[in-house]
Amino acid sequence: MNSVVCISHVPDTESRIKVSGDGRHIDEAGLKFIVSPYDEFALEEAIRLKEKNGGDVTVVTYGPERAAQALRECLARGATKALHIKGESADADALGIAKVLAAAIRSVPHDIVFFGKQGVGTDNGLVGPMTAELLGYPQVNVVTHLEVADGKLTASREIEGAEEVIEAPLPAVITAQKGLNEPRYASLKGIMAAKKIAIDTKSVADLGLDESNILNQRVVFVSLQLPPEKAGGRKIDASDPAAAAQEIIKFIREEAKAL
Amino acid sequence: MAGVLVFCEVKDGKIKKASREALSIGRKLAESAGGDLVAIANDKSVAEEAGRYGAKKLFAAGVTQYSTEAWTSAIKQACDEVKPVVLLFGGTSNGRDLAPRVAARLDAGVASDVDQLSWNDGKLRARRPVYSGKAFATVDVTGTPAIATTRPNAFPAEEAGGAAAEVADVNASMDSKAKLLETKAPEAGELTIAEADIIVSGGRGLKEAQNFSLIKDLAHAIGGAVGASRATVDAGWIDHQHQVGQTGRVVSPNLYIAAGISGAIQHLAGMSSSKHIIAINKDPEAPIFRVADLGVVGDLFTVLPALTEEVKKAKAHH
């Protein structure tokens, strides 16, 4: 049972975002980057499959030099192989990224392909299903429970307040939701072992793709703005709860018009 | 035809709100482009409702049970027929599942979770929150069709008063490798935070799991959904689908009531675009007050029950 896990290297969720000089991207100076939180659930699930059934867990990322750190982190947690497609993915739209990843995935033996349900940051939630379509595989999106046996998978998919149970033959694409599992931390032994694994590196051209079809296509970034700082509104003291409740009701009725 | 095609989800015989919102902004975009609004739904029963929202034509896809692959084939076929310049999906679970799959089949670009859409020099310009609302990206979708998923509650659903849409059948392949085995229904009457107009959220200030009943009581009285901070979800007090914020759901309801939530940056990012915000917290310096329109400094254990009573009284008068 071989798995591929696609990894996105994103700014730490604690970060404050600043706009770069070109007005279109974030300023990466001083930002700490992490493995996108949903990708951690994807990786953990793949590692558990490997522990049960054997095989490889290959982590793949498309991104600049720094994205190798994310792969290193995944190797330390238990991935067995890593493939880094180098490129300025910040200028690629989701379909461009999916094209790169689909080509990369084809170059690696796999029975199942994992993504996080979205990259925390750009928050598109597009690349997993796009890659599934490009590969011609079935997809199950936003998965909270997964069983794999006998060449097929059964997955629970979260929808508005309910859950769907879906069966699909392998190979298939899964996008992981929080709740799928509890991701492990890297052990010291894992960190040491990971150092011995070489990260395979390729360019977009090595995959037989033309960057002109990947970068600044289909969706063009015009600008990035920060939201206006909110000054904070009126404050009231609630030492008399009944009086405070009256004030709140007045706000709900007159300003939110919700009663 | 410079038309706009909108994927419509139907529930209990009616077009879902997120789809009606997409139809409404779709109609405006079609009007400015000089084209028609066209809808695609599972069957023809909503032709009248789609017409009221301005759709001239309704494709009946005949996909009785949701299937990503069957829907992708149906929408591809509708696109081949009407050649829309814009294709919209309401940002529901199914809309988000389908839009990227269809986009890859059509080799087109997608702007997801957009809260503004307009024409700019013949291109579809979209604004979308990124970094969970810590920033906004403006993008031009240059492919054809230009695809977007609309953020629930960002566009008003407005009827345009048209006649019933003309119905056309789609005869696309219903083949699907993935098969739906069962749907586990939600608890009766429970609203979800994604589409709710009102959200009442609880945080660590509730002190323990059972005190979420205070949040649920108010949510129930006011007709809202129950939200939660990450800390309470991680502590196992409440299920993840209630989580608001960067690793939960980014929401923009009309009214957001936060009780016992101090306002970590990830939480603020997930709710600060709500139209009206009330925060209840005993710490007057809590960051949540920076985004609140009405800050209530006090004890949630006394304020929430009093507020729930007042809401019940106010509702009883109607």
Coordinates of C-alpha atoms in Angstrom, one line a residue, chain A residues 11 13-17 26 37-38 95 99 120-124 126 129-130 132-133 136-139 141 157-169 177-178 218-227 230-238 241 245-246 248-249 251-253 255-256 258-259, chain B residues 68-69 92-94 97 100-101 104-105 107-110 112 125 128 130-143 177-184 186 192 195 234 240-241 243 246-248 254 265-266 276 278 284 289-297 302-303 306-307 310-311 314-315:
Chain A
P11 CA 2.7 30.8 7.4
T13 CA -1.5 30.3 12.0
E14 CA -0.3 32.6 14.8
S15 CA 1.4 35.0 12.3
R16 CA 0.3 38.5 11.6
I17 CA 0.2 39.0 7.8
I26 CA 2.6 38.5 1.6
P37 CA -2.4 21.9 9.7
Y38 CA -4.9 19.9 7.6
L95 CA -5.1 24.4 -11.3
K99 CA -1.1 20.2 -12.9
V120 CA -4.3 27.2 5.6
G121 CA -3.4 30.6 4.1
T122 CA -4.7 30.9 0.6
D123 CA -7.6 28.9 1.9
N124 CA -8.7 27.8 -1.6
L126 CA -9.3 23.5 -4.7
P129 CA -10.3 17.8 -6.3
M130 CA -8.5 19.3 -9.2
A132 CA -8.3 14.0 -8.7
E133 CA -9.9 15.1 -11.9
G136 CA -9.1 10.5 -13.4
Y137 CA -9.5 9.3 -9.8
P138 CA -12.5 9.4 -7.6
Q139 CA -12.4 11.9 -4.7
N141 CA -13.5 15.5 0.2
R157 CA -17.3 13.0 4.5
E158 CA -18.5 16.0 6.5
I159 CA -21.3 18.0 4.9
E160 CA -23.5 20.7 6.4
G161 CA -24.2 19.3 9.9
A162 CA -24.4 15.7 8.5
E163 CA -22.1 13.0 7.3
E164 CA -21.9 11.0 4.1
V165 CA -20.3 7.5 3.9
I166 CA -18.7 7.0 0.5
E167 CA -17.1 4.0 -1.1
A168 CA -14.5 4.3 -3.9
P169 CA -12.1 2.0 -5.7
Q177 CA -10.4 17.2 7.8
K178 CA -9.6 17.9 11.4
R218 CA -6.5 31.6 -15.3
V219 CA -6.4 33.4 -12.0
V220 CA -4.3 36.6 -11.8
F221 CA -3.4 38.2 -8.5
V222 CA -4.2 41.9 -8.6
S223 CA -3.7 43.0 -5.0
L224 CA -3.6 42.0 -1.4
Q225 CA -5.1 44.2 1.3
L226 CA -5.3 44.1 5.0
P227 CA -8.8 44.6 6.5
K230 CA -11.7 47.8 13.9
A231 CA -11.6 50.4 16.7
G232 CA -13.9 48.4 18.9
G233 CA -17.4 49.5 19.7
R234 CA -19.3 50.5 22.7
K235 CA -18.6 48.7 26.0
I236 CA -21.1 48.2 28.8
D237 CA -20.8 46.9 32.3
A238 CA -22.8 43.9 33.2
P241 CA -27.1 41.2 34.3
A245 CA -29.5 41.8 28.9
Q246 CA -31.9 44.7 28.1
I248 CA -28.1 43.6 24.4
I249 CA -31.7 43.0 23.2
F251 CA -28.7 46.3 20.1
I252 CA -29.9 43.0 18.5
R253 CA -33.3 44.6 17.7
E255 CA -28.8 47.5 15.0
A256 CA -28.6 43.9 13.9
A258 CA -32.3 40.2 14.2
L259 CA -35.4 40.1 16.5
Chain B
T68 CA -19.1 14.5 -7.7
E69 CA -18.4 12.6 -10.9
T92 CA -21.6 24.8 0.4
S93 CA -19.9 21.5 1.0
N94 CA -21.1 20.2 -2.4
D97 CA -16.4 19.8 -3.8
P100 CA -12.6 22.5 -8.5
R101 CA -13.4 19.2 -10.2
A104 CA -10.1 21.0 -14.0
R105 CA -12.3 19.3 -16.6
D107 CA -9.2 23.8 -17.8
A108 CA -10.6 27.0 -16.2
G109 CA -9.6 29.0 -13.1
V110 CA -11.6 29.3 -9.8
S112 CA -13.1 30.3 -4.1
R125 CA -12.9 40.4 -10.6
R128 CA -11.7 36.8 -1.4
V130 CA -7.2 34.8 2.6
Y131 CA -5.3 33.8 5.7
S132 CA -8.7 33.2 7.3
G133 CA -9.7 36.8 6.9
K134 CA -6.4 38.4 8.0
A135 CA -6.1 39.7 4.5
F136 CA -8.2 40.1 1.3
A137 CA -6.9 39.1 -2.1
T138 CA -8.3 40.7 -5.3
V139 CA -8.0 38.4 -8.3
D140 CA -9.0 38.4 -11.9
V141 CA -10.4 35.2 -13.2
T142 CA -9.2 35.2 -16.8
G143 CA -10.2 31.8 -18.1
K177 CA -16.5 5.4 -9.3
A178 CA -17.3 6.8 -5.9
K179 CA -20.6 5.7 -4.5
L180 CA -22.7 7.2 -1.7
L181 CA -23.5 4.4 0.8
E182 CA -25.4 6.4 3.4
T183 CA -26.1 9.8 4.8
K184 CA -26.1 10.2 8.6
P186 CA -27.8 15.7 11.7
T192 CA -24.9 24.8 10.9
E195 CA -24.9 29.3 6.5
D234 CA -9.5 20.7 21.3
H240 CA -15.2 20.2 15.4
Q241 CA -17.9 21.2 13.0
Q243 CA -15.3 25.5 15.4
Q246 CA -8.5 29.4 11.1
T247 CA -8.6 25.7 11.5
G248 CA -12.4 25.7 11.7
N254 CA -25.5 39.0 10.4
I265 CA -5.8 35.9 16.4
Q266 CA -7.1 32.7 14.7
H276 CA -22.7 42.7 14.0
I278 CA -21.5 41.2 20.5
P284 CA -12.2 44.2 29.8
F289 CA -13.5 43.6 22.4
R290 CA -11.5 45.2 19.6
V291 CA -13.8 43.7 17.0
A292 CA -17.0 43.8 18.9
D293 CA -19.7 46.4 18.1
L294 CA -21.1 45.9 21.6
G295 CA -18.8 44.7 24.3
V296 CA -20.4 43.4 27.5
V297 CA -17.9 43.3 30.4
T302 CA -25.3 35.5 34.8
V303 CA -25.5 37.5 31.5
A306 CA -30.7 36.7 31.5
L307 CA -30.3 37.3 27.8
E310 CA -35.2 38.4 27.3
V311 CA -34.9 36.8 23.9
A314 CA -39.2 39.3 22.8
K315 CA -40.0 36.3 20.6

